[in-house]
């Protein structure tokens, strides 16, 4: 006999617990499903051969030389992951004040994209469009002698970078720089050069966030002076995110992104309800590092926390999630 007597509570008609009785019922009424198809795996490439260096603030993530990167990408594809986002570590000697290396047809990104397209043609390649890994000062744009980040001259370089990535065979270009008007300029230039099929994943609502710290370690790209607050958004603003998204859509974005994800779930939710475009969320390096650190201490159940966190991002409205956990999640979902 159950210790709970239903008679004593007969006035209770709605009992939400009925649908939580067993796993079969729970999975029937589950509203959000996290699948491998939703995941994009950010990966770091560096010059050289036969090397793989773990990023100390991102345990389990590595910078790879091209040969080892290709082997890794084959495994990533075998796990069912459809897309990678590529970030380069540029040697100091190749950096300058306007990021010329970013549009070198034989540069690290361009060579890497070509090689990936040869070796693993089915994987989608997303390339980053921003100056920070290429510039001596670590900012996403060109800086004048007063330390001001110049918008329109930067957009000219970003356009060259996007075109050179398209020439190399990238599937999607992803401007992460937050300059005004760059999506429109890149779309026009891609079309004029015949790259109608190359899509734009716009970092539309990208916040000036302290959650990017470990990524900047990975690429050695932390700004040498000041911060990124004159181009990335203020964490306190939500309506401004909707304005940025509307502009990027008008300029031709195919997918809009919110970054970071975890502290910005309300932004993901609001953007999802105002656009029909796919919405991406970037589960950034600091979010990854926090979970890894707590798990290493034995303070949380890592696998469960990862799944709960990424499922919540989907529930908030993300269709796609860039995450350093992609491989681990793919293994868990298999
Ligand atoms: C730079 C860029 C950053 C990230 C992706 N592209 C760092 C920044 O804006 O300073 C961060 C990604 C992460 O933290 O995982 N254009």
XYZ file of C-alpha atoms and ligand atoms in Angstrom:
350
model
C 0.000 0.000 0.000
C 1.228 3.424 -0.845
C 1.833 5.591 2.159
C 0.195 8.454 0.300
C -3.575 8.220 0.449
C -5.028 9.851 -2.672
C -8.447 10.172 -0.980
C -7.058 12.595 1.545
C -6.052 14.907 -1.265
C -8.814 14.256 -3.749
C -9.093 17.942 -4.525
C -5.691 17.753 -6.247
C -6.553 17.203 -9.911
C -3.288 18.240 -11.545
C -0.375 16.110 -10.441
C 2.627 16.986 -12.628
C 4.539 14.126 -11.003
C 2.395 11.604 -12.983
C 4.499 12.319 -16.053
C 7.739 11.885 -14.132
C 6.941 8.387 -12.863
C 9.443 6.450 -14.990
C 12.132 6.984 -17.639
C 9.817 6.059 -20.542
C 7.257 8.684 -19.596
C 9.921 11.235 -18.883
C 11.541 10.798 -22.263
C 8.134 11.009 -24.012
C 7.459 14.430 -22.559
C 11.028 15.737 -22.769
C 10.866 19.151 -24.454
C 14.499 19.654 -25.455
C 16.907 17.174 -27.011
C 20.609 17.805 -27.217
C 22.063 16.027 -30.264
C 25.497 15.753 -31.833
C 24.111 17.635 -34.849
C 23.898 20.769 -32.714
C 27.584 20.861 -31.870
C 30.459 22.806 -33.380
C 33.948 22.007 -32.104
C 36.408 24.933 -31.829
C 39.972 23.818 -32.589
C 43.378 25.493 -32.399
C 46.062 25.126 -35.062
C 49.731 26.135 -34.914
C 52.720 25.983 -37.243
C 55.135 23.055 -37.265
C 54.954 19.281 -37.343
C 54.029 16.459 -35.069
C 53.210 18.602 -32.046
C 50.269 18.841 -29.725
C 50.376 21.206 -26.762
C 47.737 21.166 -24.062
C 46.331 24.573 -23.090
C 46.927 24.798 -19.356
C 43.734 26.722 -18.569
C 41.688 24.404 -20.839
C 42.547 20.842 -19.835
C 41.710 18.412 -22.651
C 42.092 21.096 -25.360
C 45.208 21.323 -27.485
C 46.907 23.419 -30.095
C 47.785 21.043 -32.926
C 50.180 21.257 -35.810
C 48.418 20.596 -39.106
C 49.362 16.907 -39.416
C 48.009 16.060 -35.962
C 45.027 18.356 -36.455
C 43.960 16.390 -39.531
C 44.154 13.108 -37.609
C 42.105 14.646 -34.820
C 39.503 16.007 -37.249
C 39.030 12.524 -38.703
C 38.142 11.291 -35.232
C 35.883 14.275 -34.647
C 34.000 13.446 -37.824
C 33.769 9.768 -36.848
C 32.118 10.863 -33.615
C 29.385 12.425 -35.734
C 30.358 16.074 -35.234
C 29.508 18.059 -38.380
C 31.550 21.206 -38.002
C 34.700 22.679 -36.521
C 35.576 26.325 -35.864
C 39.222 27.008 -36.575
C 41.481 29.397 -34.621
C 45.169 29.964 -35.449
C 48.141 30.602 -33.190
C 50.262 33.047 -35.181
C 53.974 33.358 -34.316
C 54.962 36.770 -32.974
C 57.260 37.351 -35.990
C 54.279 37.232 -38.361
C 52.163 39.713 -36.435
C 52.028 43.376 -37.433
C 49.898 46.385 -36.615
C 47.274 45.751 -39.304
C 47.153 41.974 -39.363
C 48.354 41.496 -42.965
C 49.100 37.819 -42.312
C 45.348 37.271 -41.922
C 44.820 37.433 -45.694
C 48.026 35.757 -46.830
C 46.839 33.103 -49.326
C 49.567 30.798 -47.957
C 48.909 31.708 -44.323
C 48.271 29.179 -41.573
C 44.473 29.393 -41.746
C 44.327 29.207 -45.544
C 46.735 26.247 -45.728
C 44.889 24.466 -42.956
C 41.480 24.910 -44.585
C 42.784 23.549 -47.895
C 44.310 20.537 -46.164
C 41.133 19.802 -44.168
C 39.024 20.016 -47.318
C 41.333 17.453 -48.959
C 41.599 15.084 -46.032
C 38.102 15.268 -44.495
C 35.900 16.983 -47.106
C 32.640 16.179 -45.300
C 33.420 18.219 -42.205
C 32.192 21.800 -42.301
C 34.891 24.370 -41.680
C 34.075 27.651 -39.960
C 36.830 30.261 -40.023
C 37.156 33.193 -37.652
C 37.260 36.696 -39.095
C 38.982 39.079 -36.679
C 42.435 40.609 -36.323
C 43.382 39.699 -32.767
C 45.515 36.579 -33.431
C 47.375 38.480 -36.190
C 48.010 41.870 -34.632
C 50.839 42.791 -32.305
C 48.469 44.540 -29.894
C 45.890 41.724 -29.655
C 42.919 43.896 -30.566
C 40.277 42.785 -33.087
C 40.823 45.862 -35.235
C 43.385 48.376 -36.436
C 44.535 50.755 -33.712
C 45.584 54.367 -34.268
C 48.317 56.207 -32.354
C 45.824 57.271 -29.685
C 44.786 53.684 -29.013
C 41.439 54.025 -30.797
C 40.181 50.954 -32.690
C 39.356 52.152 -36.195
C 36.143 50.719 -37.618
C 36.088 51.211 -41.371
C 39.774 50.529 -42.110
C 39.397 47.335 -40.070
C 36.383 46.257 -42.118
C 38.535 46.538 -45.259
C 41.024 44.042 -43.813
C 38.238 41.749 -42.573
C 36.820 41.629 -46.098
C 40.215 40.575 -47.495
C 40.518 37.942 -44.786
C 37.039 36.519 -45.504
C 37.711 36.373 -49.248
C 41.035 34.597 -48.752
C 39.314 32.062 -46.473
C 36.624 31.513 -49.115
C 39.316 31.001 -51.753
C 40.883 28.370 -49.507
C 37.539 26.567 -49.365
C 35.963 27.508 -46.027
C 32.245 26.749 -45.714
C 31.307 29.470 -43.262
C 33.036 32.712 -42.290
C 32.462 33.919 -38.764
C 33.228 37.583 -38.057
C 33.914 37.755 -34.297
C 35.316 41.278 -34.269
C 32.184 43.413 -33.591
C 33.080 46.185 -36.059
C 30.015 47.986 -37.432
C 28.980 47.083 -40.957
C 31.326 44.151 -41.415
C 28.654 41.570 -42.178
C 27.292 43.631 -45.066
C 30.744 44.392 -46.427
C 31.772 40.737 -46.266
C 28.513 39.538 -47.886
C 28.906 42.004 -50.771
C 32.517 41.077 -51.357
C 31.854 37.331 -51.206
C 29.029 37.663 -53.725
C 31.045 39.916 -56.021
C 33.777 37.254 -56.049
C 31.260 34.495 -56.784
C 31.235 32.932 -53.299
C 27.439 33.004 -53.014
C 27.425 29.680 -51.177
C 29.774 30.721 -48.372
C 27.612 31.442 -45.337
C 28.106 34.037 -42.616
C 27.871 33.066 -38.960
C 27.781 36.474 -37.293
C 28.973 36.965 -33.746
C 26.111 39.426 -33.382
C 25.812 39.819 -29.638
C 29.378 39.416 -28.479
C 29.993 40.795 -25.037
C 33.178 42.283 -23.547
C 33.539 39.307 -21.241
C 36.033 38.015 -18.720
C 35.039 34.485 -19.723
C 37.431 34.635 -22.717
C 40.595 34.475 -20.586
C 41.616 30.855 -21.283
C 41.058 31.288 -25.052
C 43.424 34.251 -25.067
C 46.007 32.026 -23.323
C 45.488 29.445 -26.069
C 46.188 31.918 -28.860
C 48.476 34.233 -26.958
C 46.103 36.974 -28.097
C 45.249 38.963 -24.965
C 45.085 42.714 -25.707
C 48.416 44.371 -24.898
C 46.671 47.528 -23.674
C 43.189 48.468 -22.564
C 40.170 46.230 -23.035
C 37.659 45.474 -25.797
C 34.810 47.587 -24.426
C 34.708 50.064 -27.309
C 33.631 47.321 -29.694
C 32.332 44.345 -27.712
C 29.061 44.826 -25.847
C 28.425 45.826 -22.249
C 27.327 42.843 -20.138
C 24.527 44.980 -18.732
C 22.724 45.399 -22.064
C 19.994 43.280 -23.624
C 18.053 45.595 -25.956
C 21.301 46.520 -27.645
C 21.790 42.837 -28.499
C 18.508 42.866 -30.396
C 19.679 45.952 -32.299
C 22.966 44.232 -33.242
C 21.082 41.131 -34.378
C 18.639 43.161 -36.493
C 21.552 44.947 -38.190
C 23.435 41.724 -38.905
C 20.325 40.127 -40.390
C 19.694 43.173 -42.561
C 23.318 42.984 -43.702
C 23.009 39.337 -44.722
C 23.931 37.117 -41.759
C 22.810 33.491 -42.153
C 23.203 32.512 -38.503
C 23.363 34.860 -35.526
C 25.353 34.124 -32.391
C 25.357 35.055 -28.730
C 28.652 34.882 -26.885
C 29.310 33.934 -24.100
C 26.377 31.591 -23.492
C 25.974 30.722 -19.837
C 25.712 34.211 -18.367
C 23.627 35.362 -21.348
C 20.780 32.844 -21.538
C 18.188 35.639 -21.468
C 19.813 37.120 -24.573
C 19.659 33.761 -26.378
C 15.991 33.486 -25.425
C 15.091 36.976 -26.591
C 16.954 36.656 -29.872
C 15.317 33.303 -30.566
C 11.901 34.868 -30.185
C 12.666 37.757 -32.537
C 14.264 35.971 -35.505
C 13.645 32.994 -37.761
C 17.369 32.550 -38.368
C 19.225 29.759 -36.612
C 20.672 31.005 -33.332
C 24.102 29.852 -32.176
C 25.554 30.106 -28.677
C 29.254 30.018 -27.816
C 29.967 28.007 -24.680
C 33.254 29.868 -24.235
C 36.632 28.941 -22.785
C 35.958 30.341 -19.288
C 32.730 28.343 -19.036
C 34.666 25.241 -20.055
C 37.481 25.971 -17.587
C 35.098 26.431 -14.639
C 33.487 23.025 -15.151
C 36.850 21.329 -15.714
C 38.353 22.912 -12.594
C 35.464 21.940 -10.338
C 35.464 18.422 -11.780
C 39.213 18.059 -11.193
C 38.596 18.917 -7.549
C 35.923 16.244 -7.403
C 33.322 18.879 -6.531
C 30.834 18.204 -9.329
C 29.835 15.291 -11.542
C 31.484 16.512 -14.739
C 29.514 14.552 -17.325
C 26.136 15.392 -15.803
C 27.006 19.065 -15.405
C 28.145 19.257 -19.049
C 24.916 17.724 -20.343
C 22.756 19.884 -18.070
C 24.588 23.045 -19.122
C 24.391 22.401 -22.864
C 20.778 21.214 -22.673
C 19.920 24.471 -20.900
C 21.477 26.435 -23.747
C 19.255 24.587 -26.203
C 16.231 25.119 -23.967
C 16.999 28.853 -23.919
C 16.819 28.827 -27.724
C 20.219 27.907 -29.142
C 20.007 25.779 -32.277
C 23.773 25.378 -32.475
C 26.382 25.341 -29.734
C 30.096 25.990 -30.144
C 31.658 24.015 -27.353
C 35.023 22.604 -26.315
C 33.004 19.741 -24.801
C 31.819 18.615 -28.272
C 33.857 15.397 -28.354
C 32.986 14.433 -24.798
C 29.305 15.095 -25.455
C 29.372 13.104 -28.700
C 30.798 10.152 -26.777
C 28.142 10.499 -24.073
C 25.287 10.678 -26.582
C 26.409 7.631 -28.560
C 38.459 36.888 -30.936
C 37.762 35.736 -30.305
C 37.700 35.503 -28.931
C 37.017 34.302 -28.760
C 36.649 33.836 -30.013
N 37.121 34.748 -30.980
C 38.311 36.263 -27.815
C 38.092 37.700 -27.689
O 37.164 38.283 -28.259
O 38.902 38.307 -27.006
C 36.736 33.686 -27.416
C 36.358 32.254 -27.402
C 36.395 31.635 -26.061
O 36.650 32.280 -25.011
O 36.173 30.420 -26.009
N 38.004 37.440 -32.060
